[in-house]
Amino acid sequence: MRDLSVSRSTPASTLAMAALGAALLVMFAAPWWAGRAELRLFGEIFLYMSLATLWNFLAGYAGLVSVGQQAYVGLGGYMFFAATMFWGLNPLLALPVAALIGAAISAPVAALIFRLRGAYFAIGTWVVAEVFLLTFAQVTSLGGGSGTSLPVGVVKGLSESRDGREALIYWLALGIAVLVVGAVFAFLRSRRGVALTAIRDNELAAKSLGIDIWWTKFTVYVVTAGLTTLVGGLIFLQKLRISPDAAFSVNDWTAVVIFIVVIGGIGTLEGPILGTLVYFALRETLADYGTIYLIALGVVAIAVMLFAPKGLWGLIRGHRGTELFPLSRRVRGLTEKGQ
Amino acid sequence: MDWINAIIQGALLGGLYALFAAGLSLIFGVMRLVNIAHGDLIVLSAYVALTTSVGLGLNPLLALVIVVPVMAAFGYALQRLILNRTMGDDLLPPLLVTFGLSVIIQNALLMGYSADPQKLQAGPIETASVSLGPITLGVMPVLVFAVAVAVIAGLQWMFYRTALGRAFRATSDRQDIAQLMGLNRAHVFGLAMALSLAVTALAGVFLGIRTSFDPAAGASRLIFGFEAVIIGGLGNLWGTLGGGVILGIAQTLGAKINPGYQILAGHLVFLLILAIRPRGLFPRMDG
Amino acid sequence: MPDPILSIHGLDAHYGDFQALYGVDLAVERGQVLAVIGANGAGKTTLMRSISGLLRNAPDAVRWQGRPIGALRADQIAALGIALVPEGRLLFPSLSVEENLIIGGQLGRKGPWSLTRIYDLFPILKERRNVPATALSGGQQQMVAIGRALMSNPELLMMDEISLGLAPVIIKSIYEALPGIVGEGLSAIVVEQDIAKALSVSSHVTCLQEGRVSLTGGSGELSRDAISKAYFGV
C-alpha cells in the first residue's frame, strides 16, 4: 500500500520547466545569433506575451474583464517619455518609475470603476482609457495631439551603439516577460492566488470563507496596471515615438491581446503564451493582407469562444488537465490504491 | 445668452445620445447583454443609409424605410445565429464575442468604404432653423430630439402595455419559466435584438446627417450611449433620456470653454456622477 | 386498455456529472390523477423538469399521445398542452397578477379556462389583479401559479409541491379546489411529500426513491407499509 501525497509538479511540468529554462538560455543569447529584424520581432513577441499574461490574470483569474488596458500601456509610454525628457532620469530608472506611477494612478481608478459590474465594468475601463487619451492630447509639452519623439540624447543614454541599444531593449523585453509570467505564477501560488481561484470558482462561497473579494480584486487590478505600465514604457522606448492615438490604441493594446488570450486559452498560464506564438505566426504569414487579417483574427476568436471556449490550450490538454506550470495541487497515489 | 444657447444645443444633442443608449438599454433589460459592438452597429447603419440613399437617390431620412428593417433583420439573425450561443451565467462569452464583432465590423467597413469620412446629405433640412427670440434652433436637432422622445415613449408603451413587452419582462425575470409559458427564449431574444437595432438604425442615420463619420467612429458612440445609460440609472428608459441630455450639455459646455474639452468634459461628468451617485441619477424604484 | 396520454420509459436525467434519475418508467392515462411521492431529493422535481422540457432527454424517453417528445424544448412541450406549476411558484415579479395569468394563456390554446373562470375559482385574485404578483401572500401566489398554468388550457397539468411553505388552512382550501380543476377530462400529476394529501386526490401513485421508481399502483390499493417502505427505503 502506498502513501498519499500532495504535490504540484508532475513529470510533464518538470520536463516543461527544464525545456523552458533551456529555451530562455537560447533566447537570452539571441543578440549573438539573430539578425536585427528577428531581434525586434522577438522583442515584440515578449512584450505581447507580457500584455496577454497580464490581461489573462485580470480577466481570466480575477474576472475583471477590461477593454481599457490601453490606458496603462499609453500611460506607461507617456510617463517614460516625461521621466526621461523632463526629469532627466536614466531610461533604465524611468521604466520602474513609470510602473510605480501607473500603479498609483490605478488605485483611485479602481475605486471608481469597481462600482460597475460585469460588462459595464468593461466599458467603464474604456471610458478611463479615453479620458487618459484626451488628457494627454492636451499636454502641449508632450506634443499634444500629434505626439513627440524621444530626444537623441535620451536614446544615446541607453547605449552609444545602435546594436548595443537594440540588444539592451531586447533583453529588457525578455526580462519583463520573465518578470510578468513569474510574478503572475508566484501570485497564483500564494495564499492570495488560492483566494483568487476560490472567488473565480464561486464568489458566494469564497465570501462565506471570509475572503475579502474587493481587496483581492483591487490588488490584482493595481498589480496588473503597474506591470502593464512597465510594458507600455518599454513598448514606446522601442518605438522611440509616441502619440495619443498610438499610445491608447484599443486595437493594438487590447483587441489583439484579448484575441491572443481567447485563442490560446483563457484562465490558464500556458494559454496566453501559446496564443502569442500563434498570433505572431499568423501575423507574419498574413501581414500582407492588411485589414483582412484583423477580421480573420476576430472571426477565429469568436469561433474559439463559441466552439472551444477553453482555447487551443484547452484542446491540447484535454480532460487530463495537463499543466506545464506546476500550479494546481494534485493528490498522488490515489490511482495506485484503486488497483 | 451664449451659455443658455449652449445648454439648449447640448440638451438637443442629448436626444441623439438617448437614441444611442436606448438600444443598449433595451437588450440589457431583456437579456442582460451588453453589446460592445453597439457603436459599430450605429456606424454600420449610417453606411447602409449612405449606400441606399446614394444608390437609390433617396433622401437619407426616406432611406430609413429601408435601413430600419434591414438592421432589424440583421439584429434578429445575429442574435439567433451567434449571440444566443453565448447567453448564460458566464458574462465573458457575450462580452468577448461582441468585442470581436466590433473589430470585424470596423475593419469590414474600412475595407468596403476606406477610412475617408463620409456624410449623409439630407438637403435643406440640415441647415433649416427656427428663431425663438434670441435663441435659434436647428430643425434637425429638434427633430432628432422629438424622435428620441417618441422612441422612448414608444418603447415604454411597448414594454408595459403590449404582449411583446410582457414577453420581454417575463423572459427577463425568469427565462426558464417563461419558456414554460410557451415563449421561445431564442426567439424572444432575437426580437429584442431586432428592436434594438431598429432604434440603432435611426440613431445611425441621424448621426450621419449631423456629423461626418468613418469606420472607427463606433467606439465613442458606444461610450456615449453607455454613459447616458449609467448616468440615467440602469433599467430606466426616461432616465436614459435624462442621462443623454446631461451628457450633451456637459459636452457643449466643455466645448465652449475649449474645443479640445468637449468629449473630455462629458467623460468627467460621467465619472463624477459615478463617484457620487453610482446607481445613476434616476435609479429604478424596484431595482 | 386505453393508450396512456403520457408515457415515460427508461428516463435518465443528469445535472452535469450527477445522475438524478435512473430508468424511470411511468404512465398517465387520460383523466387520471397520478400522485408522485418521495422524500426530499428523490428526484420528483427533476422528473417534472424532464417532462416539461426544462431538462432535455432522449427523444424516446418521454412520449405524448404516442409521439416522442423527450428532446423538445419547454416552449414546444407547453404548446402540446402540458403545463407545469413549478415548485416555489416562480411567478414573474415584473408582471401584475393579471399579466401573470395572461402570459400563461399566451399560446392561445382553446379550452374551458379563461381569465373569468380563473377569477371565479379564486375570487381574491380578481380583487388584486393589478398588484405585482410577488406582493401577494404565499397562498395567493400559489393560486396565481395554478391559474397561470390553467390559462394554457392544458391536457396534462403537473403540480410540483403546491403545498410547500403554505399554512395548513391555505393548503386545505387549495386542495378543495382541485377536484373542480381536474374534473373536466384533464389529466394531472401531483407531486407531494405529504403522502396522505397525495393519496387523497389521486387515483394512482408512483413513489420515487433515490432517482428510481420504488413502487407504483392504485392509490386505494397500496398498503401503508408498502408505501412507507418505498418512500423511506426501510
Short mmCIF file of N, CA, C and O in Angstrom, two decimals, chain A residues 55 59-60 63 65-67 112-113 115-124 126-128 130-132 134-135 138 250-251 254-256 258-259 262 266 291-292 294-296 298-299 301-302 305-307, chain B residues 24-25 28 34 36 81-82 85-86 91-93 95-97 99-104 106-108 110-111 219-220 222-223 226-227 229-230 234 258 260-261 263-264 267-268 270-271 274-278:
data_model
loop_
_atom_site.label_atom_id
_atom_site.label_comp_id
_atom_site.label_asym_id
_atom_site.label_seq_id
_atom_site.Cartn_x
_atom_site.Cartn_y
_atom_site.Cartn_z
N TRP A 55 -3.41 40.57 -19.07
CA TRP A 55 -4.86 40.67 -19.30
C TRP A 55 -5.55 39.39 -18.83
O TRP A 55 -6.64 39.43 -18.25
N ALA A 59 -8.62 39.21 -16.35
CA ALA A 59 -9.93 38.74 -16.80
C ALA A 59 -10.15 37.26 -16.49
O ALA A 59 -11.20 36.87 -16.01
N GLY A 60 -9.13 36.46 -16.77
CA GLY A 60 -9.29 35.01 -16.65
C GLY A 60 -9.24 34.54 -15.21
O GLY A 60 -9.83 33.52 -14.86
N GLY A 63 -11.65 37.80 -13.01
CA GLY A 63 -12.97 38.10 -13.53
C GLY A 63 -13.18 39.58 -13.85
O GLY A 63 -14.30 40.02 -14.02
N VAL A 65 -13.02 41.84 -16.51
CA VAL A 65 -12.86 41.90 -17.95
C VAL A 65 -12.72 43.35 -18.38
O VAL A 65 -13.69 44.09 -18.42
N SER A 66 -11.50 43.74 -18.67
CA SER A 66 -11.23 45.12 -19.05
C SER A 66 -11.06 45.21 -20.55
O SER A 66 -10.43 44.36 -21.16
N VAL A 67 -11.63 46.24 -21.15
CA VAL A 67 -11.31 46.53 -22.54
C VAL A 67 -10.58 47.87 -22.59
O VAL A 67 -10.58 48.55 -23.61
N LEU A 112 -13.12 53.76 -8.31
CA LEU A 112 -14.25 54.33 -9.03
C LEU A 112 -14.96 53.30 -9.91
O LEU A 112 -16.17 53.09 -9.80
N ILE A 113 -14.18 52.62 -10.76
CA ILE A 113 -14.87 51.76 -11.75
C ILE A 113 -15.29 50.42 -11.16
O ILE A 113 -16.07 49.71 -11.78
N ARG A 115 -17.33 50.19 -9.09
CA ARG A 115 -18.75 50.34 -8.83
C ARG A 115 -19.58 49.78 -9.98
O ARG A 115 -20.79 49.59 -9.84
N LEU A 116 -18.95 49.55 -11.11
CA LEU A 116 -19.67 49.00 -12.26
C LEU A 116 -19.48 47.49 -12.27
O LEU A 116 -18.42 46.98 -11.93
N ARG A 117 -20.52 46.78 -12.67
CA ARG A 117 -20.49 45.32 -12.64
C ARG A 117 -20.31 44.75 -14.05
O ARG A 117 -20.85 45.28 -15.00
N GLY A 118 -19.61 43.65 -14.11
CA GLY A 118 -19.56 42.83 -15.32
C GLY A 118 -19.20 43.60 -16.57
O GLY A 118 -18.17 44.26 -16.64
N ALA A 119 -20.10 43.51 -17.55
CA ALA A 119 -19.81 44.12 -18.83
C ALA A 119 -19.77 45.64 -18.73
O ALA A 119 -19.05 46.30 -19.48
N TYR A 120 -20.53 46.21 -17.79
CA TYR A 120 -20.47 47.66 -17.63
C TYR A 120 -19.13 48.10 -17.08
O TYR A 120 -18.63 49.17 -17.38
N PHE A 121 -18.53 47.21 -16.26
CA PHE A 121 -17.17 47.47 -15.81
C PHE A 121 -16.25 47.58 -17.04
O PHE A 121 -15.41 48.48 -17.14
N ALA A 122 -16.43 46.66 -17.98
CA ALA A 122 -15.60 46.64 -19.18
C ALA A 122 -15.66 47.99 -19.89
O ALA A 122 -14.62 48.58 -20.21
N ILE A 123 -16.87 48.49 -20.11
CA ILE A 123 -16.97 49.75 -20.85
C ILE A 123 -16.43 50.90 -19.99
O ILE A 123 -15.85 51.85 -20.51
N GLY A 124 -16.60 50.79 -18.67
CA GLY A 124 -16.05 51.81 -17.78
C GLY A 124 -14.53 51.93 -17.93
O GLY A 124 -13.98 53.03 -17.96
N TRP A 126 -12.94 51.39 -20.54
CA TRP A 126 -12.71 52.04 -21.84
C TRP A 126 -12.84 53.56 -21.70
O TRP A 126 -12.06 54.33 -22.27
N VAL A 127 -13.84 53.99 -20.92
CA VAL A 127 -14.01 55.42 -20.68
C VAL A 127 -12.73 55.99 -20.06
O VAL A 127 -12.24 57.06 -20.47
N VAL A 128 -12.19 55.26 -19.07
CA VAL A 128 -10.97 55.73 -18.41
C VAL A 128 -9.84 55.88 -19.44
O VAL A 128 -9.12 56.90 -19.45
N GLU A 130 -10.15 56.49 -22.57
CA GLU A 130 -10.45 57.66 -23.40
C GLU A 130 -10.09 58.95 -22.67
O GLU A 130 -9.58 59.90 -23.27
N VAL A 131 -10.36 58.96 -21.36
CA VAL A 131 -10.02 60.15 -20.57
C VAL A 131 -8.51 60.37 -20.60
O VAL A 131 -8.02 61.50 -20.80
N PHE A 132 -7.74 59.27 -20.44
CA PHE A 132 -6.27 59.39 -20.50
C PHE A 132 -5.86 59.94 -21.86
O PHE A 132 -5.04 60.84 -21.96
N LEU A 134 -7.56 61.71 -24.09
CA LEU A 134 -7.93 63.11 -24.31
C LEU A 134 -7.08 64.04 -23.44
O LEU A 134 -6.77 65.17 -23.83
N THR A 135 -6.71 63.55 -22.25
CA THR A 135 -5.89 64.38 -21.37
C THR A 135 -4.50 64.57 -21.96
O THR A 135 -3.99 65.70 -22.04
N GLN A 138 -3.99 66.97 -24.65
CA GLN A 138 -3.99 68.38 -24.26
C GLN A 138 -2.63 68.85 -23.75
O GLN A 138 -2.43 70.03 -23.53
N VAL A 250 -7.01 51.06 -28.87
CA VAL A 250 -7.74 49.91 -28.34
C VAL A 250 -7.47 48.68 -29.18
O VAL A 250 -7.41 47.56 -28.67
N ASN A 251 -7.25 48.86 -30.48
CA ASN A 251 -6.97 47.70 -31.33
C ASN A 251 -5.65 47.05 -30.99
O ASN A 251 -5.56 45.84 -30.80
N THR A 254 -5.45 46.24 -26.76
CA THR A 254 -6.48 45.46 -26.09
C THR A 254 -7.11 44.41 -27.00
O THR A 254 -7.13 43.24 -26.65
N ALA A 255 -7.59 44.82 -28.18
CA ALA A 255 -8.26 43.85 -29.05
C ALA A 255 -7.35 42.68 -29.37
O ALA A 255 -7.70 41.52 -29.15
N VAL A 256 -6.16 42.99 -29.85
CA VAL A 256 -5.22 41.93 -30.22
C VAL A 256 -4.89 41.07 -29.00
O VAL A 256 -4.86 39.84 -29.07
N ILE A 258 -6.70 40.55 -26.30
CA ILE A 258 -7.84 39.71 -25.93
C ILE A 258 -7.93 38.51 -26.87
O ILE A 258 -8.13 37.37 -26.45
N PHE A 259 -7.76 38.77 -28.17
CA PHE A 259 -7.82 37.66 -29.13
C PHE A 259 -6.74 36.63 -28.83
O PHE A 259 -6.97 35.42 -28.90
N VAL A 262 -7.89 34.62 -25.78
CA VAL A 262 -9.04 33.75 -26.07
C VAL A 262 -8.61 32.58 -26.94
O VAL A 262 -8.97 31.43 -26.69
N ILE A 266 -8.14 31.05 -22.16
CA ILE A 266 -8.26 31.98 -21.04
C ILE A 266 -8.28 31.21 -19.71
O ILE A 266 -8.73 30.07 -19.65
N THR A 291 -6.00 44.79 -43.59
CA THR A 291 -7.16 44.77 -42.71
C THR A 291 -7.78 43.40 -42.53
O THR A 291 -8.28 43.07 -41.47
N ILE A 292 -7.74 42.60 -43.61
CA ILE A 292 -8.46 41.34 -43.57
C ILE A 292 -7.91 40.43 -42.48
O ILE A 292 -8.63 39.60 -41.94
N LEU A 294 -7.04 41.34 -39.44
CA LEU A 294 -7.75 41.65 -38.18
C LEU A 294 -9.15 41.04 -38.18
O LEU A 294 -9.63 40.55 -37.17
N ILE A 295 -9.80 41.09 -39.35
CA ILE A 295 -11.12 40.46 -39.46
C ILE A 295 -11.00 38.97 -39.20
O ILE A 295 -11.77 38.39 -38.43
N ALA A 296 -10.00 38.35 -39.84
CA ALA A 296 -9.81 36.91 -39.66
C ALA A 296 -9.55 36.59 -38.19
O ALA A 296 -10.11 35.63 -37.65
N GLY A 298 -10.56 38.26 -35.61
CA GLY A 298 -11.84 38.39 -34.90
C GLY A 298 -12.72 37.17 -35.12
O GLY A 298 -13.32 36.65 -34.18
N VAL A 299 -12.80 36.70 -36.36
CA VAL A 299 -13.62 35.53 -36.67
C VAL A 299 -13.10 34.31 -35.92
O VAL A 299 -13.87 33.56 -35.30
N ALA A 301 -11.36 34.26 -33.18
CA ALA A 301 -11.60 34.41 -31.74
C ALA A 301 -13.06 34.11 -31.40
O ALA A 301 -13.35 33.43 -30.41
N ILE A 302 -14.00 34.58 -32.24
CA ILE A 302 -15.41 34.29 -31.97
C ILE A 302 -15.67 32.79 -32.09
O ILE A 302 -16.34 32.19 -31.25
N MET A 305 -14.36 31.10 -29.05
CA MET A 305 -15.22 31.37 -27.90
C MET A 305 -16.49 30.52 -27.95
O MET A 305 -16.98 30.05 -26.92
N LEU A 306 -17.05 30.32 -29.16
CA LEU A 306 -18.30 29.58 -29.28
C LEU A 306 -18.08 28.07 -29.21
O LEU A 306 -18.86 27.36 -28.60
N PHE A 307 -17.02 27.59 -29.85
CA PHE A 307 -16.92 26.14 -30.02
C PHE A 307 -15.84 25.50 -29.16
O PHE A 307 -15.87 24.31 -28.92
N LEU B 24 -29.14 49.98 -26.38
CA LEU B 24 -28.26 49.34 -25.40
C LEU B 24 -29.06 48.96 -24.15
O LEU B 24 -28.95 47.86 -23.62
N SER B 25 -29.87 49.91 -23.71
CA SER B 25 -30.69 49.74 -22.52
C SER B 25 -31.70 48.60 -22.71
O SER B 25 -31.91 47.79 -21.83
N PHE B 28 -30.09 45.16 -22.61
CA PHE B 28 -29.64 44.85 -21.25
C PHE B 28 -30.83 44.50 -20.39
O PHE B 28 -30.80 43.55 -19.61
N VAL B 34 -24.67 43.09 -22.70
CA VAL B 34 -24.07 44.37 -23.04
C VAL B 34 -23.34 44.17 -24.36
O VAL B 34 -22.44 43.35 -24.47
N ILE B 36 -20.92 45.19 -26.97
CA ILE B 36 -19.76 46.07 -27.19
C ILE B 36 -19.74 46.57 -28.64
O ILE B 36 -19.15 47.58 -28.95
N LEU B 81 -28.20 33.41 -34.60
CA LEU B 81 -27.11 32.59 -35.12
C LEU B 81 -25.88 32.62 -34.22
O LEU B 81 -25.17 31.63 -34.11
N ILE B 82 -25.60 33.75 -33.61
CA ILE B 82 -24.35 33.86 -32.85
C ILE B 82 -24.59 34.13 -31.37
O ILE B 82 -24.18 33.36 -30.51
N ARG B 85 -25.89 31.70 -28.61
CA ARG B 85 -25.00 30.63 -28.17
C ARG B 85 -24.12 31.06 -27.00
O ARG B 85 -23.49 30.23 -26.36
N THR B 86 -24.05 32.36 -26.78
CA THR B 86 -23.16 32.84 -25.72
C THR B 86 -23.91 33.16 -24.44
O THR B 86 -23.30 33.52 -23.44
N LEU B 91 -20.41 35.86 -18.03
CA LEU B 91 -20.56 37.07 -18.84
C LEU B 91 -19.43 37.23 -19.86
O LEU B 91 -19.51 38.07 -20.75
N LEU B 92 -18.40 36.42 -19.73
CA LEU B 92 -17.25 36.56 -20.62
C LEU B 92 -17.60 36.27 -22.09
O LEU B 92 -17.24 37.07 -22.96
N PRO B 93 -18.28 35.15 -22.40
CA PRO B 93 -18.53 34.86 -23.82
C PRO B 93 -19.27 35.97 -24.58
O PRO B 93 -18.78 36.40 -25.62
N LEU B 95 -19.46 39.09 -23.95
CA LEU B 95 -18.59 40.27 -23.97
C LEU B 95 -17.52 40.12 -25.04
O LEU B 95 -17.30 41.01 -25.87
N LEU B 96 -16.85 38.98 -25.04
CA LEU B 96 -15.75 38.79 -25.98
C LEU B 96 -16.26 38.63 -27.40
O LEU B 96 -15.64 39.11 -28.34
N VAL B 97 -17.41 37.97 -27.55
CA VAL B 97 -17.93 37.78 -28.90
C VAL B 97 -18.38 39.12 -29.48
O VAL B 97 -18.08 39.43 -30.64
N PHE B 99 -17.22 41.97 -28.65
CA PHE B 99 -15.99 42.72 -28.86
C PHE B 99 -15.35 42.31 -30.20
O PHE B 99 -14.93 43.16 -30.98
N GLY B 100 -15.33 41.00 -30.44
CA GLY B 100 -14.81 40.50 -31.72
C GLY B 100 -15.62 41.04 -32.89
O GLY B 100 -15.07 41.48 -33.90
N LEU B 101 -16.92 41.05 -32.70
CA LEU B 101 -17.83 41.57 -33.72
C LEU B 101 -17.52 43.03 -34.03
O LEU B 101 -17.53 43.47 -35.18
N SER B 102 -17.24 43.78 -32.98
CA SER B 102 -16.92 45.19 -33.13
C SER B 102 -15.70 45.37 -34.03
O SER B 102 -15.70 46.18 -34.95
N VAL B 103 -14.67 44.58 -33.77
CA VAL B 103 -13.44 44.68 -34.58
C VAL B 103 -13.72 44.25 -36.02
O VAL B 103 -13.23 44.87 -36.97
N ILE B 104 -14.55 43.22 -36.18
CA ILE B 104 -14.85 42.74 -37.53
C ILE B 104 -15.62 43.81 -38.33
O ILE B 104 -15.28 44.13 -39.47
N GLN B 106 -15.81 47.01 -37.83
CA GLN B 106 -14.97 48.18 -38.07
C GLN B 106 -14.02 47.96 -39.27
O GLN B 106 -13.91 48.80 -40.15
N ASN B 107 -13.37 46.81 -39.29
CA ASN B 107 -12.41 46.56 -40.36
C ASN B 107 -13.08 46.22 -41.68
O ASN B 107 -12.54 46.54 -42.75
N ALA B 108 -14.26 45.60 -41.61
CA ALA B 108 -15.00 45.34 -42.84
C ALA B 108 -15.43 46.67 -43.47
O ALA B 108 -15.34 46.85 -44.69
N LEU B 110 -13.90 49.45 -43.10
CA LEU B 110 -12.66 50.04 -43.58
C LEU B 110 -12.31 49.52 -44.98
O LEU B 110 -11.92 50.26 -45.88
N MET B 111 -12.51 48.22 -45.16
CA MET B 111 -12.24 47.62 -46.46
C MET B 111 -13.23 48.10 -47.51
O MET B 111 -12.88 48.39 -48.64
N ALA B 219 -16.59 53.38 -31.55
CA ALA B 219 -16.21 53.27 -30.15
C ALA B 219 -16.79 54.40 -29.32
O ALA B 219 -17.39 54.18 -28.26
N SER B 220 -16.65 55.64 -29.80
CA SER B 220 -17.13 56.73 -28.97
C SER B 220 -18.65 56.77 -28.90
O SER B 220 -19.22 57.18 -27.90
N LEU B 222 -20.56 54.08 -28.77
CA LEU B 222 -20.86 53.10 -27.72
C LEU B 222 -20.67 53.75 -26.36
O LEU B 222 -21.51 53.62 -25.46
N ILE B 223 -19.57 54.47 -26.21
CA ILE B 223 -19.25 55.05 -24.90
C ILE B 223 -20.28 56.12 -24.52
O ILE B 223 -20.74 56.16 -23.39
N PHE B 226 -23.41 54.37 -23.51
CA PHE B 226 -23.19 53.73 -22.22
C PHE B 226 -23.23 54.76 -21.09
O PHE B 226 -23.84 54.55 -20.04
N GLU B 227 -22.60 55.90 -21.31
CA GLU B 227 -22.59 56.94 -20.27
C GLU B 227 -24.00 57.45 -20.00
O GLU B 227 -24.38 57.65 -18.84
N VAL B 229 -26.72 55.73 -20.33
CA VAL B 229 -27.43 54.69 -19.58
C VAL B 229 -27.06 54.74 -18.10
O VAL B 229 -27.92 54.71 -17.22
N ILE B 230 -25.76 54.86 -17.81
CA ILE B 230 -25.32 54.81 -16.41
C ILE B 230 -25.71 56.10 -15.68
O ILE B 230 -26.15 56.06 -14.53
N LEU B 234 -29.56 52.38 -14.53
CA LEU B 234 -29.84 51.17 -15.30
C LEU B 234 -31.33 50.83 -15.26
O LEU B 234 -31.95 50.91 -14.22
N ASN B 258 -13.25 75.25 -24.19
CA ASN B 258 -12.13 74.96 -25.08
C ASN B 258 -12.56 73.81 -25.97
O ASN B 258 -12.97 72.76 -25.46
N GLY B 260 -11.13 71.52 -27.35
CA GLY B 260 -10.50 70.24 -27.02
C GLY B 260 -11.13 69.55 -25.83
O GLY B 260 -10.87 68.38 -25.58
N TYR B 261 -11.94 70.29 -25.06
CA TYR B 261 -12.52 69.71 -23.85
C TYR B 261 -13.88 69.08 -24.06
O TYR B 261 -14.47 68.57 -23.11
N ILE B 263 -15.34 66.33 -25.51
CA ILE B 263 -15.58 64.93 -25.15
C ILE B 263 -15.12 64.66 -23.72
O ILE B 263 -15.78 63.97 -22.95
N LEU B 264 -13.97 65.26 -23.39
CA LEU B 264 -13.40 65.07 -22.06
C LEU B 264 -14.39 65.52 -20.98
O LEU B 264 -14.59 64.82 -19.98
N HIS B 267 -16.96 62.88 -20.39
CA HIS B 267 -16.43 61.74 -19.61
C HIS B 267 -16.29 62.11 -18.14
O HIS B 267 -16.58 61.31 -17.26
N LEU B 268 -15.80 63.33 -17.88
CA LEU B 268 -15.56 63.71 -16.49
C LEU B 268 -16.87 63.83 -15.71
O LEU B 268 -16.95 63.41 -14.56
N PHE B 270 -19.50 62.14 -16.37
CA PHE B 270 -19.90 60.74 -16.16
C PHE B 270 -19.17 60.16 -14.95
O PHE B 270 -19.80 59.55 -14.07
N LEU B 271 -17.84 60.34 -14.88
CA LEU B 271 -17.07 59.76 -13.78
C LEU B 271 -17.48 60.41 -12.45
O LEU B 271 -17.54 59.73 -11.42
N LEU B 274 -20.66 58.88 -11.42
CA LEU B 274 -20.37 57.51 -10.96
C LEU B 274 -19.82 57.55 -9.54
O LEU B 274 -20.10 56.68 -8.71
N ALA B 275 -19.03 58.59 -9.24
CA ALA B 275 -18.42 58.68 -7.91
C ALA B 275 -19.45 59.06 -6.85
O ALA B 275 -19.43 58.49 -5.75
N ILE B 276 -20.36 59.98 -7.18
CA ILE B 276 -21.28 60.43 -6.12
C ILE B 276 -22.61 59.69 -6.14
O ILE B 276 -23.23 59.51 -5.11
N ARG B 277 -23.07 59.24 -7.31
CA ARG B 277 -24.34 58.51 -7.39
C ARG B 277 -24.13 57.27 -8.25
O ARG B 277 -24.56 57.23 -9.40
N PRO B 278 -23.48 56.24 -7.69
CA PRO B 278 -23.11 55.09 -8.53
C PRO B 278 -24.30 54.39 -9.20
O PRO B 278 -24.12 53.71 -10.18
#
